[in-house]
Every structure is written in structure tokens, then in C-alpha cells.
mmCIF file of C-alpha atoms and ligand atoms in Angstrom:
data_model
loop_
_atom_site.group_PDB
_atom_site.id
_atom_site.type_symbol
_atom_site.label_atom_id
_atom_site.label_comp_id
_atom_site.label_asym_id
_atom_site.label_seq_id
_atom_site.Cartn_x
_atom_site.Cartn_y
_atom_site.Cartn_z
ATOM 1 C CA UNK E 1 -2.039 -23.770 -5.295
ATOM 2 C CA UNK E 2 -0.321 -24.681 -3.422
ATOM 3 C CA UNK E 3 -1.354 -22.838 0.300
ATOM 4 C CA UNK E 4 1.618 -20.307 0.180
ATOM 5 C CA UNK E 5 -0.433 -19.478 -3.418
ATOM 6 C CA UNK E 6 -3.521 -19.023 -1.579
ATOM 7 C CA UNK E 7 -1.977 -16.388 0.679
ATOM 8 C CA UNK E 8 -3.153 -12.774 0.182
ATOM 9 C CA UNK E 9 0.100 -11.964 0.464
ATOM 10 C CA UNK E 10 1.811 -13.961 -1.951
ATOM 11 C CA UNK E 11 -0.677 -12.642 -4.928
ATOM 12 C CA UNK E 12 0.850 -9.043 -3.442
ATOM 13 C CA UNK E 13 4.079 -9.977 -3.770
ATOM 14 C CA UNK E 14 3.524 -11.288 -6.609
ATOM 15 C CA UNK E 15 2.085 -8.084 -8.010
ATOM 16 C CA UNK E 16 4.518 -5.882 -6.426
ATOM 17 C CA UNK E 17 7.342 -7.426 -8.926
ATOM 18 C CA UNK E 18 5.352 -6.897 -11.865
ATOM 19 C CA UNK E 19 4.974 -3.060 -10.673
ATOM 20 C CA UNK E 20 8.618 -2.493 -10.124
ATOM 21 C CA UNK E 21 9.219 -3.796 -13.739
ATOM 22 C CA UNK E 22 6.580 -1.747 -14.947
ATOM 23 C CA UNK E 23 8.263 1.605 -13.240
ATOM 24 C CA UNK E 24 11.401 0.635 -14.989
ATOM 25 C CA UNK E 25 12.845 0.250 -12.010
ATOM 26 C CA UNK E 26 14.005 -3.498 -12.751
ATOM 27 C CA UNK E 27 15.884 -4.285 -15.654
ATOM 28 C CA UNK E 28 16.540 -7.480 -16.849
ATOM 29 C CA UNK E 29 17.627 -8.967 -13.344
ATOM 30 C CA UNK E 30 17.795 -5.995 -11.879
ATOM 31 C CA UNK E 31 16.047 -5.512 -8.737
ATOM 32 C CA UNK E 32 14.988 -8.272 -6.164
ATOM 33 C CA UNK E 33 12.007 -9.212 -2.732
ATOM 34 C CA UNK E 34 11.763 -10.477 -0.144
ATOM 35 C CA UNK E 35 8.753 -11.460 3.015
ATOM 36 C CA UNK E 36 8.780 -12.644 6.246
ATOM 37 C CA UNK E 37 6.813 -15.436 6.956
ATOM 38 C CA UNK E 38 5.861 -17.381 9.695
ATOM 39 C CA UNK E 39 6.891 -21.014 9.523
ATOM 40 C CA UNK E 40 4.055 -22.923 8.295
ATOM 41 C CA UNK E 41 4.692 -25.238 5.510
ATOM 42 C CA UNK E 42 5.978 -28.531 7.385
ATOM 43 C CA UNK E 43 4.465 -29.859 5.118
ATOM 44 C CA UNK E 44 6.752 -29.716 2.558
ATOM 45 C CA UNK E 45 9.933 -31.378 2.028
ATOM 46 C CA UNK E 46 13.418 -29.564 2.009
ATOM 47 C CA UNK E 47 14.536 -29.724 -1.971
ATOM 48 C CA UNK E 48 18.235 -28.466 -1.171
ATOM 49 C CA UNK E 49 20.000 -25.776 0.884
ATOM 50 C CA UNK E 50 22.083 -22.957 0.819
ATOM 51 C CA UNK E 51 24.706 -21.550 3.174
ATOM 52 C CA UNK E 52 24.350 -18.291 4.481
ATOM 53 C CA UNK E 53 27.492 -16.406 5.488
ATOM 54 C CA UNK E 54 26.166 -13.905 7.181
ATOM 55 C CA UNK E 55 24.135 -16.778 9.299
ATOM 56 C CA UNK E 56 20.231 -16.031 10.724
ATOM 57 C CA UNK E 57 20.623 -14.952 14.017
ATOM 58 C CA UNK E 58 16.928 -13.598 15.227
ATOM 59 C CA UNK E 59 15.079 -14.880 11.842
ATOM 60 C CA UNK E 60 16.072 -18.826 12.851
ATOM 61 C CA UNK E 61 12.921 -20.458 11.690
ATOM 62 C CA UNK E 62 11.294 -18.488 9.552
ATOM 63 C CA UNK E 63 10.426 -18.839 6.522
ATOM 64 C CA UNK E 64 11.798 -16.584 3.362
ATOM 65 C CA UNK E 65 9.837 -15.793 0.417
ATOM 66 C CA UNK E 66 12.678 -14.062 -2.088
ATOM 67 C CA UNK E 67 13.174 -14.148 -5.554
ATOM 68 C CA UNK E 68 15.566 -15.872 -7.300
ATOM 69 C CA UNK E 69 19.589 -14.805 -8.096
ATOM 70 C CA UNK E 70 19.289 -13.979 -12.448
ATOM 71 C CA UNK E 71 15.481 -14.393 -12.417
ATOM 72 C CA UNK E 72 13.769 -11.878 -13.855
ATOM 73 C CA UNK E 73 10.576 -9.070 -12.123
ATOM 74 C CA UNK E 74 8.923 -9.242 -15.420
ATOM 75 C CA UNK E 75 7.729 -12.832 -14.851
ATOM 76 C CA UNK E 76 7.479 -13.341 -11.839
ATOM 77 C CA UNK E 77 4.086 -12.773 -11.743
ATOM 78 C CA UNK E 78 3.761 -15.407 -15.139
ATOM 79 C CA UNK E 79 5.576 -18.078 -13.548
ATOM 80 C CA UNK E 80 6.301 -17.940 -9.494
ATOM 81 C CA UNK E 81 8.064 -21.593 -9.058
ATOM 82 C CA UNK E 82 10.282 -20.656 -11.523
ATOM 83 C CA UNK E 83 11.029 -17.100 -10.207
ATOM 84 C CA UNK E 84 10.824 -17.769 -6.188
ATOM 85 C CA UNK E 85 12.380 -19.511 -3.551
ATOM 86 C CA UNK E 86 10.533 -20.422 -0.371
ATOM 87 C CA UNK E 87 12.995 -20.664 1.796
ATOM 88 C CA UNK E 88 13.106 -21.910 5.916
ATOM 89 C CA UNK E 89 16.124 -19.962 7.571
ATOM 90 C CA UNK E 90 18.255 -22.604 9.565
ATOM 91 C CA UNK E 91 21.286 -21.192 11.444
ATOM 92 C CA UNK E 92 23.995 -21.435 8.747
ATOM 93 C CA UNK E 93 21.309 -22.109 5.790
ATOM 94 C CA UNK E 94 18.759 -22.045 4.346
ATOM 95 C CA UNK E 95 16.540 -25.103 3.277
ATOM 96 C CA UNK E 96 14.343 -24.682 0.045
ATOM 97 C CA UNK E 97 11.014 -25.195 0.483
ATOM 98 C CA UNK E 98 9.157 -24.345 -2.940
ATOM 99 C CA UNK E 99 10.116 -22.556 -5.852
ATOM 100 C CA UNK E 100 12.887 -22.636 -8.105
ATOM 101 C CA UNK E 101 11.622 -25.149 -10.187
ATOM 102 C CA UNK E 102 14.318 -24.688 -13.354
ATOM 103 C CA UNK E 103 17.208 -24.548 -10.465
ATOM 104 C CA UNK E 104 19.048 -21.646 -9.201
ATOM 105 C CA UNK E 105 19.379 -19.964 -6.630
ATOM 106 C CA UNK E 106 17.955 -17.264 -4.752
ATOM 107 C CA UNK E 107 18.706 -13.828 -5.061
ATOM 108 C CA UNK E 108 22.426 -12.458 -4.793
ATOM 109 C CA UNK E 109 21.306 -9.807 -2.440
ATOM 110 C CA UNK E 110 20.149 -12.539 -0.164
ATOM 111 C CA UNK E 111 22.995 -11.715 2.952
ATOM 112 C CA UNK E 112 21.601 -8.517 2.624
ATOM 113 C CA UNK E 113 17.910 -8.823 2.421
ATOM 114 C CA UNK E 114 18.732 -11.255 5.735
ATOM 115 C CA UNK E 115 20.090 -8.699 7.551
ATOM 116 C CA UNK E 116 18.041 -6.031 6.659
ATOM 117 C CA UNK E 117 14.851 -7.958 7.736
ATOM 118 C CA UNK E 118 16.845 -8.926 11.384
ATOM 119 C CA UNK E 119 17.602 -4.717 11.877
ATOM 120 C CA UNK E 120 14.092 -3.635 10.817
ATOM 121 C CA UNK E 121 12.232 -6.760 13.140
ATOM 122 C CA UNK E 122 14.126 -4.981 15.635
ATOM 123 C CA UNK E 123 12.837 -1.741 15.343
ATOM 124 C CA UNK E 124 9.206 -3.210 14.643
ATOM 125 C CA UNK E 125 7.570 -6.161 15.143
ATOM 126 C CA UNK E 126 5.732 -5.624 12.628
ATOM 127 C CA UNK E 127 8.573 -5.899 10.241
ATOM 128 C CA UNK E 128 7.509 -8.191 6.879
ATOM 129 C CA UNK E 129 9.076 -7.032 3.415
ATOM 130 C CA UNK E 130 12.313 -5.695 1.671
ATOM 131 C CA UNK E 131 12.047 -4.609 -1.689
ATOM 132 C CA UNK E 132 15.855 -3.819 -3.541
ATOM 133 C CA UNK E 133 15.095 -1.927 -6.960
ATOM 134 C CA UNK E 134 16.635 0.453 -9.191
ATOM 135 C CA UNK E 135 14.496 3.290 -8.371
ATOM 136 C CA UNK E 136 15.975 5.344 -11.421
ATOM 137 C CA UNK E 137 15.700 9.116 -9.941
ATOM 138 C CA UNK E 138 17.069 8.239 -6.704
ATOM 139 C CA UNK E 139 19.892 6.586 -8.421
ATOM 140 C CA UNK E 140 20.435 9.539 -10.160
ATOM 141 C CA UNK E 141 20.276 11.416 -7.087
ATOM 142 C CA UNK E 142 23.361 9.582 -6.155
ATOM 143 C CA UNK E 143 25.644 11.220 -8.583
ATOM 144 C CA UNK E 144 24.675 14.613 -8.050
ATOM 145 C CA UNK E 145 24.158 14.935 -4.510
ATOM 146 C CA UNK E 146 25.941 15.223 -1.489
ATOM 147 C CA UNK E 147 26.496 10.888 0.044
ATOM 148 C CA UNK E 148 25.146 12.065 3.767
ATOM 149 C CA UNK E 149 22.198 11.440 5.432
ATOM 150 C CA UNK E 150 20.541 14.534 7.074
ATOM 151 C CA UNK E 151 21.736 16.338 3.780
ATOM 152 C CA UNK E 152 20.036 14.272 1.472
ATOM 153 C CA UNK E 153 16.315 13.166 3.623
ATOM 154 C CA UNK E 154 15.773 17.049 4.037
ATOM 155 C CA UNK E 155 16.829 17.694 -0.355
ATOM 156 C CA UNK E 156 13.460 15.153 -0.292
ATOM 157 C CA UNK E 157 11.121 15.925 2.709
ATOM 158 C CA UNK E 158 11.530 19.313 1.126
ATOM 159 C CA UNK E 159 10.743 18.427 -2.607
ATOM 160 C CA UNK E 160 6.680 17.321 -1.437
ATOM 161 C CA UNK E 161 4.666 17.489 1.330
ATOM 162 C CA UNK E 162 4.015 13.285 1.707
ATOM 163 C CA UNK E 163 7.760 12.652 2.351
ATOM 164 C CA UNK E 164 8.061 13.712 5.778
ATOM 165 C CA UNK E 165 4.429 11.998 6.212
ATOM 166 C CA UNK E 166 5.925 8.346 5.011
ATOM 167 C CA UNK E 167 9.522 8.749 6.339
ATOM 168 C CA UNK E 168 9.816 10.880 9.217
ATOM 169 C CA UNK E 169 12.516 8.619 10.268
ATOM 170 C CA UNK E 170 14.630 9.964 7.096
ATOM 171 C CA UNK E 171 17.298 7.746 4.536
ATOM 172 C CA UNK E 172 20.213 6.153 4.586
ATOM 173 C CA UNK E 173 22.884 6.138 2.256
ATOM 174 C CA UNK E 174 25.750 4.106 1.374
ATOM 175 C CA UNK E 175 28.947 5.183 -1.001
ATOM 176 C CA UNK E 176 29.001 2.980 -3.541
ATOM 177 C CA UNK E 177 30.518 -0.251 -2.543
ATOM 178 C CA UNK E 178 30.537 -3.576 -4.120
ATOM 179 C CA UNK E 179 26.790 -5.951 -4.897
ATOM 180 C CA UNK E 180 25.844 -9.358 -4.089
ATOM 181 C CA UNK E 181 28.544 -9.170 -0.492
ATOM 182 C CA UNK E 182 28.146 -9.776 3.186
ATOM 183 C CA UNK E 183 29.890 -5.945 4.104
ATOM 184 C CA UNK E 184 26.958 -3.951 1.976
ATOM 185 C CA UNK E 185 24.866 -6.353 3.494
ATOM 186 C CA UNK E 186 26.360 -4.995 7.199
ATOM 187 C CA UNK E 187 25.793 -1.650 5.568
ATOM 188 C CA UNK E 188 23.076 -1.541 5.056
ATOM 189 C CA UNK E 189 21.071 -3.260 8.420
ATOM 190 C CA UNK E 190 23.109 -1.289 10.279
ATOM 191 C CA UNK E 191 21.648 2.082 7.814
ATOM 192 C CA UNK E 192 18.005 -0.136 8.839
ATOM 193 C CA UNK E 193 18.304 -0.106 12.574
ATOM 194 C CA UNK E 194 17.138 3.880 13.031
ATOM 195 C CA UNK E 195 15.263 4.525 9.222
ATOM 196 C CA UNK E 196 13.074 2.548 6.338
ATOM 197 C CA UNK E 197 14.606 3.306 3.160
ATOM 198 C CA UNK E 198 18.432 2.691 2.160
ATOM 199 C CA UNK E 199 20.201 4.243 -0.949
ATOM 200 C CA UNK E 200 23.007 2.818 -2.815
ATOM 201 C CA UNK E 201 24.816 5.362 -4.730
ATOM 202 C CA UNK E 202 25.026 5.177 -8.267
ATOM 203 C CA UNK E 203 22.752 1.193 -7.825
ATOM 204 C CA UNK E 204 20.044 1.080 -6.151
ATOM 205 C CA UNK E 205 17.438 1.539 -3.324
ATOM 206 C CA UNK E 206 16.442 -0.797 -0.803
ATOM 207 C CA UNK E 207 13.229 -0.562 1.231
ATOM 208 C CA UNK E 208 11.408 -1.976 4.235
ATOM 209 C CA UNK E 209 7.653 -2.567 5.075
ATOM 210 C CA UNK E 210 5.472 -4.506 6.781
ATOM 211 C CA UNK E 211 3.922 -5.906 3.442
ATOM 212 C CA UNK E 212 4.769 -5.362 -0.395
ATOM 213 C CA UNK E 213 2.643 -2.508 -0.742
ATOM 214 C CA UNK E 214 3.867 -0.956 1.881
ATOM 215 C CA UNK E 215 7.452 -0.750 1.175
ATOM 216 C CA UNK E 216 6.626 -0.439 -2.307
ATOM 217 C CA UNK E 217 4.809 2.991 -1.629
ATOM 218 C CA UNK E 218 7.652 4.379 0.380
ATOM 219 C CA UNK E 219 9.893 4.054 -2.442
ATOM 220 C CA UNK E 220 7.201 5.741 -4.337
ATOM 221 C CA UNK E 221 7.257 8.294 -2.353
ATOM 222 C CA UNK E 222 11.385 9.029 -2.550
ATOM 223 C CA UNK E 223 11.278 8.189 -6.332
ATOM 224 C CA UNK E 224 8.631 10.972 -7.132
ATOM 225 C CA UNK E 225 10.340 13.225 -5.247
ATOM 226 C CA UNK E 226 14.461 12.726 -6.118
ATOM 227 C CA UNK E 227 11.850 12.899 -10.104
ATOM 228 C CA UNK E 228 10.460 16.384 -9.066
ATOM 229 C CA UNK E 229 14.533 17.300 -7.720
ATOM 230 C CA UNK E 230 15.918 16.378 -10.447
ATOM 231 C CA UNK E 231 13.332 17.746 -13.083
ATOM 232 C CA UNK E 232 13.274 21.425 -11.091
ATOM 233 C CA UNK E 233 17.988 21.647 -10.318
ATOM 234 C CA UNK E 234 18.745 23.748 -11.856
ATOM 235 C CA UNK E 235 16.107 26.766 -11.471
ATOM 236 C CA UNK E 236 15.270 29.087 -8.269
ATOM 237 C CA UNK E 237 13.534 27.561 -6.148
ATOM 238 C CA UNK E 238 11.903 30.562 -3.551
ATOM 239 C CA UNK E 239 8.908 28.021 -2.800
ATOM 240 C CA UNK E 240 10.621 25.042 -1.655
ATOM 241 C CA UNK E 241 9.252 23.625 1.851
ATOM 242 C CA UNK E 242 11.643 24.881 3.996
ATOM 243 C CA UNK E 243 12.803 24.174 7.734
ATOM 244 C CA UNK E 244 9.911 26.525 9.366
ATOM 245 C CA UNK E 245 7.087 24.703 7.196
ATOM 246 C CA UNK E 246 7.901 20.578 7.994
ATOM 247 C CA UNK E 247 8.957 21.420 11.568
ATOM 248 C CA UNK E 248 4.552 22.930 11.156
ATOM 249 C CA UNK E 249 3.905 20.126 8.957
ATOM 250 C CA UNK E 250 4.837 18.279 11.752
ATOM 251 C CA UNK E 251 3.863 19.908 14.908
ATOM 252 C CA UNK E 252 0.252 19.537 12.830
ATOM 253 C CA UNK E 253 0.328 15.770 11.920
ATOM 254 C CA UNK E 254 2.191 14.533 15.211
ATOM 255 C CA UNK E 255 4.817 13.643 13.796
ATOM 256 C CA UNK E 256 8.714 12.266 15.414
ATOM 257 C CA UNK E 257 10.677 13.544 12.431
ATOM 258 C CA UNK E 258 14.585 12.083 12.793
ATOM 259 C CA UNK E 259 16.149 13.751 16.695
ATOM 260 C CA UNK E 260 17.664 16.485 15.551
ATOM 261 C CA UNK E 261 17.631 16.800 11.914
ATOM 262 C CA UNK E 262 15.437 19.897 11.656
HETATM 263 P P1 13P C 1 19.704 -11.192 -8.310
HETATM 264 O O1 13P C 1 19.385 -11.537 -9.829
HETATM 265 O O2 13P C 1 21.197 -11.766 -8.119
HETATM 266 O O3 13P C 1 18.558 -10.655 -6.982
HETATM 267 O O4 13P C 1 20.371 -9.787 -8.470
HETATM 268 C C1 13P C 1 19.949 -8.484 -8.742
HETATM 269 C C2 13P C 1 20.434 -7.339 -8.101
HETATM 270 O O5 13P C 1 19.861 -5.858 -8.584
HETATM 271 C C3 13P C 1 21.786 -6.955 -7.583
HETATM 272 O O6 13P C 1 21.712 -6.014 -7.227
HETATM 273 ZN ZN1 ZN C 2 20.507 -4.243 -7.617
#
């Protein structure tokens, strides 16, 4: 077992990949997951390298564990050395230190992961993990709801009590864009400066957290709220949580919801 595989967070990472698949949020090779690690892998020799179009910026010198492009999340736990890549981030390229043993490249969303990590680290020094998944109800929500950060956040907050508790900063939403590009990466990171969850219309969600369980937990809460919205839309909703109740909840829990959104 390598030092990497012995890390408790490595096990958490692999289990999160399985859980995303189990939830139906990673059909075929859908979804990808990455986690920043301090560089403690001096003994590993670079095997290959990949260019980083967006540049590593503040991440230079750190290591990143990320799923491979085209790999199936359901297979990560069974054969992590095939499905994952441990990268050391240089200025404009990433060296492969471990993984992708049968060939391949890091996820096609590497740029969105790197830019999102940089944005979240600035906001929260404890930040470590970014995950992308095709969370079914959130994707459905983006095809029936106005694509406005504040309006969509308030819809989710109003569906169940825990939403305001777990994402007081709200949710960002991007209009449909081609995926796997630096542009969608930059747009995602811009939203990530002020919140931990960004929806890609008619595609999926990017969630950030201190570890895989934290990022996945956030996505679970938001997807549940989207599911409740879809289940109940078309019905009258006189008892849905209103602004006044959200304010009372924020006061009771000592939360600071996104400035000006309530
Ligand atoms: P990768 O297999 O390249 O990670 O792509 C999956 C995906 O969901 C793209 O948005
Ligand atoms: Zn995707």
C-alpha cells in the first residue's frame, strides 16, 4: 500500500465516488472528484506530464488527487490506481506521480477543478475538495427554474430547514455552456468565490468542501431540496418556509445568510 492509499482521506475519496454513482449521479463516466493534498510524495518519480491551460497559480507546488477522464466513478473503489491520478501541480503543467496505470488523462474538467480550488482556498483555508456530479434533481431544477442565483437559492432554502444551515452563502448558477473548457472553469470559479455550490444548467453541479464527505453532503442537501420542489410543484404551497421564517432560523442558529438575499 502506498503512502497515498494509507491516508484516511483517500478511503473517504474512493467511497464518495461510489456513493455518487450509487445515487445515479454518475452515469457512464459522468462526474469527477478532486482533493488537494500537501506534497508529501517526494519519493514518487514523475511518470508523465500534462499541460495546465489555466495555470496552477496559487496551487503551484501542491498535489491533487483527481479522477481520470472517461473513467467510471463506480470503478474507483475497485481499482483506484486505474481510475485516479495523483498530480503535482507546476506552473503550467501537472506531473503524474501515481495512477492512470492503464493510460489516460486527468478529468476533462481539470481546469474547472483547479480554478475552483484556487477560488475556494482564498475564501476558506480549510477547503480541500471539489466534486462534480450529474445530480438528477438539481439538473431538472435548472430546466424549470429561472437561472438567477438569488431566486434559485431562495427556492432551495424554502424547501427544507437544513438548506439555510448548510449553504447560507447560497448557490450560484451558470447558463448552459459547453463543458470541459477553461471558460466554464473560470465562470464556475468566479461563482465559487462567494459560495460552495455551483449549478451548470442542464448538466450538473460543482460542490466544494473541506473533504469528500463535506462536499458530497452539501450536494445531498441541495439535491433533496430540488427533489422536494419538483415533487410539490403544481400543488398549492401555502406552508412553504417563507422569508420571515428564514430570518428567524438564521437568528436562532447565528447564521449570516448571503448579504441582501433575505
Ligand atoms: P470526465 O470523464 O472527463 O471526468 O468527464 C465527465 C463529466 O462529467 C464531464 O462534465
Ligand atoms: Zn459532467
